[in-house]
Structure formats: structure tokens, C-alpha cells
Coordinates of C-alpha atoms and ligand atoms in Angstrom, one line a residue:
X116 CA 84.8 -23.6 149.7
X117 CA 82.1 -26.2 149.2
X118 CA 81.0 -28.1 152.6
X119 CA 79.5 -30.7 151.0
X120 CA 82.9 -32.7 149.7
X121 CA 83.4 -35.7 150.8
X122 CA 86.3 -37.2 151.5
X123 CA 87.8 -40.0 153.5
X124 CA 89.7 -37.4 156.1
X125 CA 87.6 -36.3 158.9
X126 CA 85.9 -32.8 158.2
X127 CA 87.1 -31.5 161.9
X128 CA 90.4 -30.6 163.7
X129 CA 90.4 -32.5 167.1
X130 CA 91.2 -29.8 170.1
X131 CA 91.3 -31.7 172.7
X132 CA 92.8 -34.9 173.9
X133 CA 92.4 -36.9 177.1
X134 CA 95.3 -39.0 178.1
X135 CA 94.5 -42.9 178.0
X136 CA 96.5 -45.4 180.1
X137 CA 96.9 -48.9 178.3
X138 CA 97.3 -52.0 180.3
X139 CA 98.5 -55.4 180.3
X140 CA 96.3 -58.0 180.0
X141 CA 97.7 -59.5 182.9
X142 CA 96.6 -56.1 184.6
X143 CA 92.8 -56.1 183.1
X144 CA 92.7 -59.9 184.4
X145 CA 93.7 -58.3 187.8
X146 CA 91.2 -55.9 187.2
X147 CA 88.4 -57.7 186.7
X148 CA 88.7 -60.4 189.1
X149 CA 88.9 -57.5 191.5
X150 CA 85.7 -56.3 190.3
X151 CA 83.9 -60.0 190.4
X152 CA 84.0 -60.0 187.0
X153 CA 81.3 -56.6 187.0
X154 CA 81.9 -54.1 184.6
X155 CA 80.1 -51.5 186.5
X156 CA 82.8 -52.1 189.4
X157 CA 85.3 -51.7 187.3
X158 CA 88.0 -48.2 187.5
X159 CA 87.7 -46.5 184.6
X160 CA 91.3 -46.2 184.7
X161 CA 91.7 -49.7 183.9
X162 CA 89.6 -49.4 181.0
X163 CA 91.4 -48.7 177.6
X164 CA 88.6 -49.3 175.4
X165 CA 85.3 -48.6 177.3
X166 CA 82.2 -50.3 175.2
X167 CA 80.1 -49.8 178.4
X168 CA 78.0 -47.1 176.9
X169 CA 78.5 -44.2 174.2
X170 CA 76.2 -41.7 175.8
X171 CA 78.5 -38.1 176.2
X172 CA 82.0 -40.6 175.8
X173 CA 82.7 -38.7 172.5
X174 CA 84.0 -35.4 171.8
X175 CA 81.5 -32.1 171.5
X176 CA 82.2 -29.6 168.6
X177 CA 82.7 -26.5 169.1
X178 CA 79.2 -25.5 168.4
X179 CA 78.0 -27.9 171.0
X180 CA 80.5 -26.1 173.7
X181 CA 79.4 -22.5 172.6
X182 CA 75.9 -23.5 172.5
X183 CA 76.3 -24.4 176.3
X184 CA 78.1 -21.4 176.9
X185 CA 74.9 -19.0 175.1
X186 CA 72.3 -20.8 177.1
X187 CA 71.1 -20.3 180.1
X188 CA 70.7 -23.3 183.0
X189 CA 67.4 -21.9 184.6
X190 CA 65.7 -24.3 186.3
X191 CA 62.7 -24.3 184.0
X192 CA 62.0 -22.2 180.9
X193 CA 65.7 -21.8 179.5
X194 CA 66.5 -20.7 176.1
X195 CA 68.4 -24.3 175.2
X196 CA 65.2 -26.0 176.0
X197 CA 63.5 -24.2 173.2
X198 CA 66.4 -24.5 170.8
X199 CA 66.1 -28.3 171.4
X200 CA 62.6 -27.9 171.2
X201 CA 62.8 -26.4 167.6
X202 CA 65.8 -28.6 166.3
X203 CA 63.9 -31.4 167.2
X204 CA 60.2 -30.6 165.7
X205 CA 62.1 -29.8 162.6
X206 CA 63.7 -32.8 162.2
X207 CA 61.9 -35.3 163.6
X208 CA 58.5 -33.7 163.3
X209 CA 57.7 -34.7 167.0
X210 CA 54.9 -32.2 168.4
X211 CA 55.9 -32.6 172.2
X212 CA 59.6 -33.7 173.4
X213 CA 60.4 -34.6 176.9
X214 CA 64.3 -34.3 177.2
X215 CA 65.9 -36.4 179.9
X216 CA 69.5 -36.8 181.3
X217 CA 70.5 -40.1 180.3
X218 CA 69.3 -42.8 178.0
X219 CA 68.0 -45.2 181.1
X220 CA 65.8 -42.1 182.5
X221 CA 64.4 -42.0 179.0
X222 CA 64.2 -46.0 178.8
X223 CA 61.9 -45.6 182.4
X224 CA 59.6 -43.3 181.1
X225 CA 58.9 -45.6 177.7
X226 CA 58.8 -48.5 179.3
X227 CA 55.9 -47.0 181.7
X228 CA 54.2 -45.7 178.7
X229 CA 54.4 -48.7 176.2
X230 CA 54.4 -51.5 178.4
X231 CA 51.4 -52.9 180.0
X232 CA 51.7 -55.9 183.2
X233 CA 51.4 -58.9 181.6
X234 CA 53.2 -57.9 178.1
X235 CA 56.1 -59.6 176.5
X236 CA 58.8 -57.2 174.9
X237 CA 60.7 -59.1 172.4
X238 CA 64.7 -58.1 171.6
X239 CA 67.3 -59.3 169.7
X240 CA 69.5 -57.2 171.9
X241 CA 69.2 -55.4 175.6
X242 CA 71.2 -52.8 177.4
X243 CA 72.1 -53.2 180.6
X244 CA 69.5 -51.6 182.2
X245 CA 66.9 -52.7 179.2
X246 CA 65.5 -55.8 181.1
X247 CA 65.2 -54.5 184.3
X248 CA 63.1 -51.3 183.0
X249 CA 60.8 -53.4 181.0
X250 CA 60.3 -55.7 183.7
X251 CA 59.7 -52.8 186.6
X252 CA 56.8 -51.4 183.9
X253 CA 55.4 -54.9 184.3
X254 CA 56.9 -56.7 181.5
X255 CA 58.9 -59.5 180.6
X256 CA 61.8 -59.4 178.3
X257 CA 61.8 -62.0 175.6
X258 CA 65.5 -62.4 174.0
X259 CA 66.4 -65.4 171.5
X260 CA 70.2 -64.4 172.5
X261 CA 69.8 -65.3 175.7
Ligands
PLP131 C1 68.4 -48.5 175.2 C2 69.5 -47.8 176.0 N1 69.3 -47.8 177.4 C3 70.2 -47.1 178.2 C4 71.3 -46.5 177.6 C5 72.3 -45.9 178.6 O1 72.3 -44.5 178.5 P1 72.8 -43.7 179.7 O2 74.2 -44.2 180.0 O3 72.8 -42.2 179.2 O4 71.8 -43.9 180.8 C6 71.5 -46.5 176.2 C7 72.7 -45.9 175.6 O5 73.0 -45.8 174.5 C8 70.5 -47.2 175.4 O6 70.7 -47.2 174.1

């Protein structure tokens, strides 16, 4: 069978589901006044559709879970390191990767690296923890939607 078909069903079988709980919008007003109007305050419970961030929010496929399962969490050195390693010179072409734990540790370390005191970083568009990263390198963020 080829694996290259397209078509407009999803290529995958879903295995897992998390149970959702969907609110009023009387209880999201609730909510959010609760949590002075602060997203990061917020329950997640009382969160249906949660835009905050997609970093690890979707499902892994079973390769990704077996993949944790064959490698090993040593401290330094472990096999899943150089797998990333690998996967990532050979399709990006990158000589040296540094992996990091979320997206804002890796924002940190770019903002030290690109951004000199004094600079002005210009986006259309910040995450939340865009502005304050540029601006601890020394920066200052420049936004025309803002
Ligand atoms: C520029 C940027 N900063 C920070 C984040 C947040 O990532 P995390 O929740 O893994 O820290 C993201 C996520 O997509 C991002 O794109």
C-alpha cells in the first residue's frame, strides 16, 4: 500500500482521548474575573479551548512514545540525544544543536546570543514571554501591533 496518498482523512487512528469539560460562558466570565483577567492564573479546567501555547498540547504518535521508551534518560550522553542530533543535522543541516526543554529556555538563550544592549528587535507578533526575554538580553521590543 502506497504511503504517499493523499487524502482529506487523517493518515493516523487516534488512541487516546482526554476527557474535556465545556463551560458556560457565564462560568468562563466567572473564571476569569477570578483570575484578574490573567490567563496564566487561570485552571486549566476551565479552559475548553487552550490557545495559550502549542508546545507538547498535541498528541505523540506511537513512534514518538516508543522512541521514549528505547532511549535512555542519562543525565548526559544518552542515546536520544544523538538520535536528535542526527535527525536534526540531516534535516536542517545545523552542525551543533543545543536542545532545551521548552520554547522560552530556548528564546533566553537566543535572545543572549542575538541581542546586544542598546538593540531594537522589531515584531509583528510576541509570545508572552518574547518581550521580556528580549528586553532582559538588553533589548527593546519594537511591535506596530502594540
Ligand atoms: C517564540 C516562543 N516563545 C515561547 C514559546 C513557549 O514555549 P514553552 O511553553 O515550551 O516555553 C513558544 C511556543 O510556541 C514560542 O513560539
Amino acid at each position: 500500500m502506497s504511503t504517499t496518498h493523499t487524502s482529506w482523512a487523517e493518515p493516523y487512528k487516534i488512541k487516546m482521548v482526554e476527557p474535556l469539560f465545556m463551560t458556560t460562558r457565564e462560568q468562563r466570565e466567572e473564571a476569569l474575573k477570578e483570575a484578574g483577567y490573567n490567563t496564566f492564573l487561570l485552571k486549566s479546567e476551565h479552559v475548553y479551548i487552550d490557545l495559550l501555547t502549542d508546545s507538547g498540547t498535541s498528541a505523540m504518535s506511537d513512534r514518538q512514545w516508543a522512541g521514549m521508551m528505547l532511549g535512555d534518560e542519562a543525565y548526559a550522553g544518552s542515546r536520544n540525544f544523538y538520535n536528535l542530533e542526527a535527525a536534526i543535522q540531516r534535516y536542517y543541516g545545523y552542525k551543533h544543536i543545543i536542545p532545551t526543554h521548552q520554547g522560552r529556555g530556548a528564546e533566553n538563550l537566543i535572545s543572549r546570543i542575538l541581542i546586544k544592549p542598546g538593540d531594537i528587535v522589531p515584531g509583528n507578533m510576541y509570545f508572552t514571554t518574547t518581550k521580556l526575554h528580549q528586553e532582559m538580553a538588553g533589548g527593546a521590543f519594537a511591535s506596530s501591533t502594540i
